[in-house]
Amino acid sequence: MKETVYFGTYTRRTSQGIYKADFDTKTGQLSHLRLFANEPSPTYLAFDDANHLYTVASKDGQGGIAAYQTDGTLLNHVVEEGAPHCYVSVDDKRNLVYAANYHKGQVLVYKRKEDGSLELADMDQHSGHGPHENQASPHVHFADLTPDKYLLTCDLGTDQVTTYDLSSEGQLTEIATYHSNPGAGPRHLVFHHHYKIAYLICELNNTIEVLIYDGVGEFERIQTISTLPEGFNDFNGTAAIRLSKDGKYLYASNRGHDSIVVYTILADGSLELLEFVPTNGKTPRDFDLTPDQEFLLAVHQDSDNVTVFKRNSENGRLAELSNDFQVPEGVCIAFKK
């Protein structure tokens, strides 16, 4: 069976935008890379349930978001002065699309029109800073839904995770704020499927914070665990975090150490280190599990290759199959819903 996989990229060197390829779900082989859409630095992608693709976007020197049909037809850009966003997510139930803007420190809400195009509904400007040299101003890196459909943001610049209530029209009301360890730099977050637990990956201090979630926007930290092996002292910045569908294993990527770290999830939701797996590429900014959970694909920003791992569903471990499929400047990987 063939699955289509999409790649977001930077377009600083040779890339032209969004690419897609075929993935053989029996052999784990990637093939037939082709350009899906010509778009400047589409660094994050998100699908809705109605055959639309939303991406970080730029137009005429302005930054924002773009909407596409899955045949590659552009629906519209919504841009304004300044840098483009860094994260996009979809709320199908409320017909909303969310975005995080790292450089401007903003969370944005867009209304999804009937044809799939977007219009801005609301925006919240963050403020503050942190103790790390990369925390001189707010840097919103993530905007996505909690299991109970609040909107949550991770702000790398202020060490804060903020929860918002949302009206049906996308108007934001802040309801709670969690503070990570100082200088941690919260980047992305995933919720456990069964436990009231969330896993917060922190870019600046290379940790994952395990949080109890109370269901109304509040978090309590119960564990902080490193993403790096003991004795590794070179530069590293964490990137992506993924949870297996069975809720038994957590995966995270290291840029610098250039690895996937794998954890076993214990009965109380806390993490136990299982293994470090080299990605055999430079700067694994993003990775994802295939929909059937049989494989893990990691895409590299600086070595232009995708590494494919076979995943053992019984013990969570990864075994490399290949690392030679070329995607220029790859920074995001996505499958249709």
Short mmCIF file of C-alpha atoms in Angstrom, two decimals:
data_model
loop_
_atom_site.label_atom_id
_atom_site.label_comp_id
_atom_site.label_asym_id
_atom_site.label_seq_id
_atom_site.Cartn_x
_atom_site.Cartn_y
_atom_site.Cartn_z
CA MET A 1 0.00 0.00 0.00
CA LYS A 2 1.21 3.51 -0.80
CA GLU A 3 0.87 6.40 1.63
CA THR A 4 1.52 10.01 0.57
CA VAL A 5 3.88 11.94 2.82
CA TYR A 6 4.33 15.71 2.65
CA PHE A 7 7.45 17.71 3.48
CA GLY A 8 7.72 21.33 4.59
CA THR A 9 11.07 22.99 3.92
CA TYR A 10 13.17 26.10 4.11
CA THR A 11 13.84 27.65 0.70
CA ARG A 12 17.21 29.20 1.52
CA ARG A 13 19.33 27.00 -0.76
CA THR A 14 17.73 24.70 -3.36
CA SER A 15 14.21 23.92 -2.14
CA GLN A 16 11.22 25.42 -3.96
CA GLY A 17 8.52 24.84 -1.34
CA ILE A 18 6.27 21.95 -0.26
CA TYR A 19 7.12 18.47 -1.56
CA LYS A 20 5.37 15.14 -1.43
CA ALA A 21 6.52 11.55 -1.94
CA ASP A 22 5.16 8.01 -1.96
CA PHE A 23 5.78 5.75 1.02
CA ASP A 24 5.42 1.97 0.70
CA THR A 25 3.86 0.77 3.95
CA LYS A 26 5.11 -2.80 3.38
CA THR A 27 8.75 -2.16 2.53
CA GLY A 28 9.31 1.23 4.18
CA GLN A 29 10.65 2.67 0.93
CA LEU A 30 10.22 6.29 -0.13
CA SER A 31 9.97 7.18 -3.81
CA HIS A 32 8.79 9.73 -6.39
CA LEU A 33 9.58 13.06 -4.74
CA ARG A 34 7.78 15.92 -6.51
CA LEU A 35 6.95 19.55 -5.85
CA PHE A 36 3.47 20.03 -4.39
CA ALA A 37 3.42 23.83 -4.16
CA ASN A 38 5.88 26.63 -4.80
CA GLU A 39 5.88 28.51 -1.49
CA PRO A 40 8.67 30.44 0.32
CA SER A 41 9.91 28.50 3.38
CA PRO A 42 6.76 26.51 4.25
CA THR A 43 8.27 25.24 7.50
CA TYR A 44 5.16 23.71 9.10
CA LEU A 45 2.14 21.91 7.60
CA ALA A 46 -1.29 20.87 8.91
CA PHE A 47 -4.22 19.12 7.22
CA ASP A 48 -7.90 19.47 8.00
CA ASP A 49 -10.48 16.71 7.47
CA ALA A 50 -11.80 18.29 4.24
CA ASN A 51 -8.78 18.00 1.91
CA HIS A 52 -7.16 21.32 2.73
CA LEU A 53 -3.53 21.93 3.66
CA TYR A 54 -2.45 24.91 5.77
CA THR A 55 1.14 26.08 5.88
CA VAL A 56 3.51 28.70 7.18
CA ALA A 57 3.78 31.13 4.29
CA SER A 58 5.17 34.36 2.86
CA LYS A 59 4.05 36.72 0.12
CA ASP A 60 5.53 40.00 -1.16
CA GLY A 61 7.97 40.15 1.76
CA GLN A 62 5.24 39.69 4.37
CA GLY A 63 4.70 36.67 6.60
CA GLY A 64 1.73 34.61 7.72
CA ILE A 65 -0.24 31.57 6.59
CA ALA A 66 -1.52 30.03 3.35
CA ALA A 67 -4.38 27.67 2.49
CA TYR A 68 -4.16 25.05 -0.26
CA GLN A 69 -6.37 22.35 -1.64
CA THR A 70 -4.68 18.95 -1.61
CA ASP A 71 -4.37 19.05 -5.40
CA GLY A 72 -1.92 21.92 -4.94
CA THR A 73 -4.36 24.74 -5.78
CA LEU A 74 -3.70 27.88 -3.72
CA LEU A 75 -6.81 29.21 -1.94
CA ASN A 76 -5.32 32.30 -0.28
CA HIS A 77 -2.56 33.92 1.75
CA VAL A 78 -3.18 35.86 4.95
CA VAL A 79 0.00 37.86 5.62
CA GLU A 80 1.18 41.04 7.31
CA GLU A 81 4.44 42.85 7.99
CA GLY A 82 7.12 40.79 9.65
CA ALA A 83 8.30 37.20 9.80
CA PRO A 84 6.06 34.23 8.91
CA HIS A 85 4.67 31.86 11.52
CA CYS A 86 6.43 28.72 12.77
CA TYR A 87 3.53 26.40 13.68
CA VAL A 88 0.03 25.70 12.31
CA SER A 89 -2.79 23.49 13.62
CA VAL A 90 -6.43 22.84 12.73
CA ASP A 91 -9.64 22.79 14.80
CA ASP A 92 -12.13 21.02 12.52
CA LYS A 93 -15.00 21.16 15.00
CA ARG A 94 -14.96 24.96 15.25
CA ASN A 95 -13.71 25.65 11.70
CA LEU A 96 -10.64 27.40 13.07
CA VAL A 97 -6.93 27.29 12.27
CA TYR A 98 -4.26 28.31 14.80
CA ALA A 99 -0.75 29.66 14.28
CA ALA A 100 2.26 30.55 16.42
CA ASN A 101 4.66 33.33 15.43
CA TYR A 102 8.10 32.84 16.98
CA HIS A 103 9.70 36.13 15.96
CA LYS A 104 6.77 38.37 16.90
CA GLY A 105 5.66 36.42 19.99
CA GLN A 106 2.05 36.03 18.87
CA VAL A 107 -0.68 33.42 18.81
CA LEU A 108 -3.21 33.85 15.98
CA VAL A 109 -6.64 32.41 15.22
CA TYR A 110 -8.06 32.15 11.69
CA LYS A 111 -11.61 31.42 10.63
CA ARG A 112 -11.88 28.69 8.00
CA LYS A 113 -14.32 29.69 5.28
CA GLU A 114 -16.55 27.28 3.40
CA ASP A 115 -14.04 26.87 0.55
CA GLY A 116 -11.16 26.28 2.97
CA SER A 117 -9.61 29.73 2.68
CA LEU A 118 -8.77 31.71 5.83
CA GLU A 119 -9.41 35.08 7.46
CA LEU A 120 -7.90 36.40 10.69
CA ALA A 121 -10.26 36.13 13.67
CA ASP A 122 -8.12 37.10 16.68
CA MET A 123 -4.55 37.49 17.94
CA ASP A 124 -2.84 37.70 21.31
CA GLN A 125 0.51 39.40 21.78
CA HIS A 126 2.77 37.81 24.40
CA SER A 127 5.20 39.82 26.52
CA GLY A 128 8.11 39.06 28.82
CA HIS A 129 11.50 37.36 28.68
CA GLY A 130 13.57 34.66 30.32
CA PRO A 131 17.09 34.17 31.74
CA HIS A 132 18.61 32.45 28.67
CA GLU A 133 20.40 34.49 25.99
CA ASN A 134 17.76 33.37 23.46
CA GLN A 135 14.94 34.65 25.68
CA ALA A 136 15.20 38.43 25.26
CA SER A 137 11.58 38.54 24.03
CA PRO A 138 8.58 36.21 23.70
CA HIS A 139 8.87 33.42 21.11
CA VAL A 140 5.60 31.52 20.67
CA HIS A 141 6.55 28.16 19.14
CA PHE A 142 3.35 26.11 19.41
CA ALA A 143 -0.41 26.67 19.31
CA ASP A 144 -2.66 23.61 19.47
CA LEU A 145 -5.62 22.10 21.29
CA THR A 146 -5.85 20.41 24.67
CA PRO A 147 -7.98 17.22 24.86
CA ASP A 148 -10.84 19.35 26.22
CA LYS A 149 -10.50 21.78 23.29
CA TYR A 150 -8.85 24.73 24.96
CA LEU A 151 -6.07 26.38 22.96
CA LEU A 152 -2.58 26.06 24.39
CA THR A 153 0.65 27.86 23.48
CA CYS A 154 4.30 27.17 24.29
CA ASP A 155 6.44 30.30 24.56
CA LEU A 156 10.15 29.53 24.29
CA GLY A 157 11.06 33.12 25.17
CA THR A 158 9.14 33.44 28.42
CA ASP A 159 9.17 29.85 29.77
CA GLN A 160 5.37 29.84 29.77
CA VAL A 161 2.61 27.52 28.63
CA THR A 162 -0.59 29.52 28.30
CA THR A 163 -4.10 28.11 28.04
CA TYR A 164 -6.93 30.01 26.35
CA ASP A 165 -10.67 29.57 26.18
CA LEU A 166 -12.16 30.13 22.72
CA SER A 167 -15.48 31.42 21.49
CA SER A 168 -17.15 29.79 18.48
CA GLU A 169 -15.84 32.71 16.40
CA GLY A 170 -12.27 32.25 17.58
CA GLN A 171 -11.97 35.01 20.19
CA LEU A 172 -9.28 34.26 22.78
CA THR A 173 -9.58 34.51 26.57
CA GLU A 174 -6.54 33.58 28.67
CA ILE A 175 -7.43 31.27 31.56
CA ALA A 176 -4.18 29.79 32.95
CA THR A 177 -0.38 29.92 32.73
CA TYR A 178 2.18 27.24 33.58
CA HIS A 179 5.82 28.19 34.18
CA SER A 180 8.49 25.73 33.07
CA ASN A 181 11.90 25.51 34.68
CA PRO A 182 13.67 28.89 34.17
CA GLY A 183 15.60 28.98 30.91
CA ALA A 184 14.08 25.71 29.69
CA GLY A 185 12.53 27.16 26.53
CA PRO A 186 9.21 25.28 26.02
CA ARG A 187 8.88 24.31 22.35
CA HIS A 188 6.14 21.70 21.74
CA LEU A 189 3.77 19.63 23.84
CA VAL A 190 1.81 16.38 23.45
CA PHE A 191 -0.96 14.96 25.62
CA HIS A 192 -1.21 11.33 26.63
CA HIS A 193 -4.19 9.54 25.10
CA HIS A 194 -5.34 7.86 28.34
CA TYR A 195 -3.68 9.56 31.32
CA LYS A 196 -4.17 13.16 32.42
CA ILE A 197 -0.53 13.75 31.51
CA ALA A 198 1.26 16.04 29.07
CA TYR A 199 4.85 15.97 27.83
CA LEU A 200 6.53 19.34 27.28
CA ILE A 201 9.74 19.34 25.23
CA CYS A 202 12.09 22.20 26.09
CA GLU A 203 14.59 23.35 23.48
CA LEU A 204 17.08 25.40 25.49
CA ASN A 205 17.91 23.00 28.33
CA ASN A 206 17.26 19.74 26.40
CA THR A 207 14.64 18.28 28.70
CA ILE A 208 11.12 16.94 28.73
CA GLU A 209 8.88 18.06 31.57
CA VAL A 210 6.17 15.57 32.52
CA LEU A 211 3.04 17.43 33.62
CA ILE A 212 -0.20 16.44 35.31
CA TYR A 213 -3.09 18.12 33.47
CA ASP A 214 -6.18 18.87 35.54
CA GLY A 215 -8.55 19.31 32.60
CA VAL A 216 -9.20 23.04 33.06
CA GLY A 217 -5.96 24.51 31.79
CA GLU A 218 -3.72 23.91 34.83
CA PHE A 219 -0.50 21.87 34.89
CA GLU A 220 1.73 20.48 37.65
CA ARG A 221 5.25 19.21 36.96
CA ILE A 222 6.07 15.73 38.27
CA GLN A 223 9.29 14.93 36.39
CA THR A 224 12.07 16.54 34.36
CA ILE A 225 14.16 14.19 32.22
CA SER A 226 17.06 14.89 29.87
CA THR A 227 16.91 14.17 26.13
CA LEU A 228 20.70 13.63 26.00
CA PRO A 229 23.09 10.91 27.15
CA GLU A 230 25.28 11.60 30.16
CA GLY A 231 28.55 13.25 29.18
CA PHE A 232 27.33 14.89 25.97
CA ASN A 233 28.36 18.54 26.29
CA ASP A 234 28.28 19.83 22.71
CA PHE A 235 25.55 22.12 21.38
CA ASN A 236 22.07 20.62 21.12
CA GLY A 237 18.55 21.90 20.70
CA THR A 238 15.54 19.62 20.95
CA ALA A 239 12.91 19.76 18.21
CA ALA A 240 9.95 17.40 17.72
CA ILE A 241 8.05 15.17 20.15
CA ARG A 242 5.65 12.32 19.28
CA LEU A 243 3.62 9.80 21.26
CA SER A 244 2.77 6.31 20.02
CA LYS A 245 -0.95 5.63 19.57
CA ASP A 246 -0.88 2.91 22.20
CA GLY A 247 0.42 5.43 24.75
CA LYS A 248 3.39 3.26 25.70
CA TYR A 249 6.32 5.10 24.10
CA LEU A 250 7.45 8.69 23.63
CA TYR A 251 9.92 9.88 20.97
CA ALA A 252 11.85 13.15 20.70
CA SER A 253 14.51 14.53 18.34
CA ASN A 254 17.86 16.13 19.17
CA ARG A 255 19.51 18.64 16.83
CA GLY A 256 23.24 18.58 17.53
CA HIS A 257 23.37 15.10 19.00
CA ASP A 258 21.37 14.23 15.84
CA SER A 259 19.34 11.45 17.37
CA ILE A 260 15.91 10.20 18.33
CA VAL A 261 15.56 9.54 22.04
CA VAL A 262 13.00 6.89 23.00
CA TYR A 263 11.26 6.61 26.38
CA THR A 264 9.03 4.00 27.93
CA ILE A 265 5.94 5.50 29.56
CA LEU A 266 5.45 4.02 33.03
CA ALA A 267 2.16 3.31 34.78
CA ASP A 268 2.06 6.74 36.44
CA GLY A 269 2.79 8.53 33.14
CA SER A 270 6.43 9.28 33.98
CA LEU A 271 9.27 8.49 31.56
CA GLU A 272 12.08 5.95 31.61
CA LEU A 273 14.89 6.17 29.07
CA LEU A 274 14.82 3.30 26.56
CA GLU A 275 17.41 4.18 23.89
CA PHE A 276 19.17 6.80 21.76
CA VAL A 277 19.09 6.17 18.01
CA PRO A 278 21.35 8.10 15.59
CA THR A 279 19.44 9.60 12.67
CA ASN A 280 22.42 9.55 10.28
CA GLY A 281 21.68 13.06 9.09
CA LYS A 282 22.34 16.59 10.24
CA THR A 283 19.69 18.50 12.24
CA PRO A 284 16.60 16.25 12.52
CA ARG A 285 14.15 19.09 12.96
CA ASP A 286 11.03 16.96 12.54
CA PHE A 287 9.94 13.34 12.47
CA ASP A 288 6.68 11.43 12.64
CA LEU A 289 5.28 7.95 13.04
CA THR A 290 3.43 6.58 10.03
CA PRO A 291 -0.35 6.25 10.47
CA ASP A 292 -0.02 2.47 11.01
CA GLN A 293 2.72 3.08 13.63
CA GLU A 294 5.02 0.61 11.88
CA PHE A 295 7.66 3.15 10.81
CA LEU A 296 9.24 6.43 11.92
CA LEU A 297 10.50 8.97 9.38
CA ALA A 298 12.98 11.70 10.33
CA VAL A 299 13.69 14.66 8.03
CA HIS A 300 16.93 16.67 8.22
CA GLN A 301 17.29 20.40 7.71
CA ASP A 302 21.02 20.55 6.98
CA SER A 303 21.84 17.25 5.23
CA ASP A 304 18.75 17.10 2.97
CA ASN A 305 17.95 13.43 3.69
CA VAL A 306 15.13 11.41 5.22
CA THR A 307 15.92 8.47 7.50
CA VAL A 308 13.39 5.66 7.72
CA PHE A 309 13.20 3.45 10.81
CA LYS A 310 11.22 0.27 11.31
CA ARG A 311 9.42 0.51 14.64
CA ASN A 312 8.95 -2.49 16.90
CA SER A 313 5.44 -2.01 18.29
CA GLU A 314 6.08 -4.54 21.07
CA ASN A 315 9.06 -2.79 22.66
CA GLY A 316 9.10 0.67 21.03
CA ARG A 317 12.62 0.34 19.65
CA LEU A 318 13.75 1.65 16.26
CA ALA A 319 15.86 -0.06 13.57
CA GLU A 320 17.16 2.00 10.66
CA LEU A 321 16.12 0.88 7.16
CA SER A 322 17.55 3.70 5.01
CA ASN A 323 18.88 7.26 5.13
CA ASP A 324 19.43 8.15 1.46
CA PHE A 325 16.11 9.59 0.27
CA GLN A 326 16.73 13.23 -0.59
CA VAL A 327 14.41 16.12 0.41
CA PRO A 328 15.98 19.61 0.17
CA GLU A 329 16.08 21.60 3.44
CA GLY A 330 13.41 19.43 5.08
CA VAL A 331 12.01 20.72 8.37
CA CYS A 332 8.48 19.25 8.59
CA ILE A 333 6.85 15.94 7.77
CA ALA A 334 3.10 15.38 7.62
CA PHE A 335 0.55 12.76 6.64
CA LYS A 336 -3.05 13.48 5.68
CA LYS A 337 -5.63 12.86 8.40
#
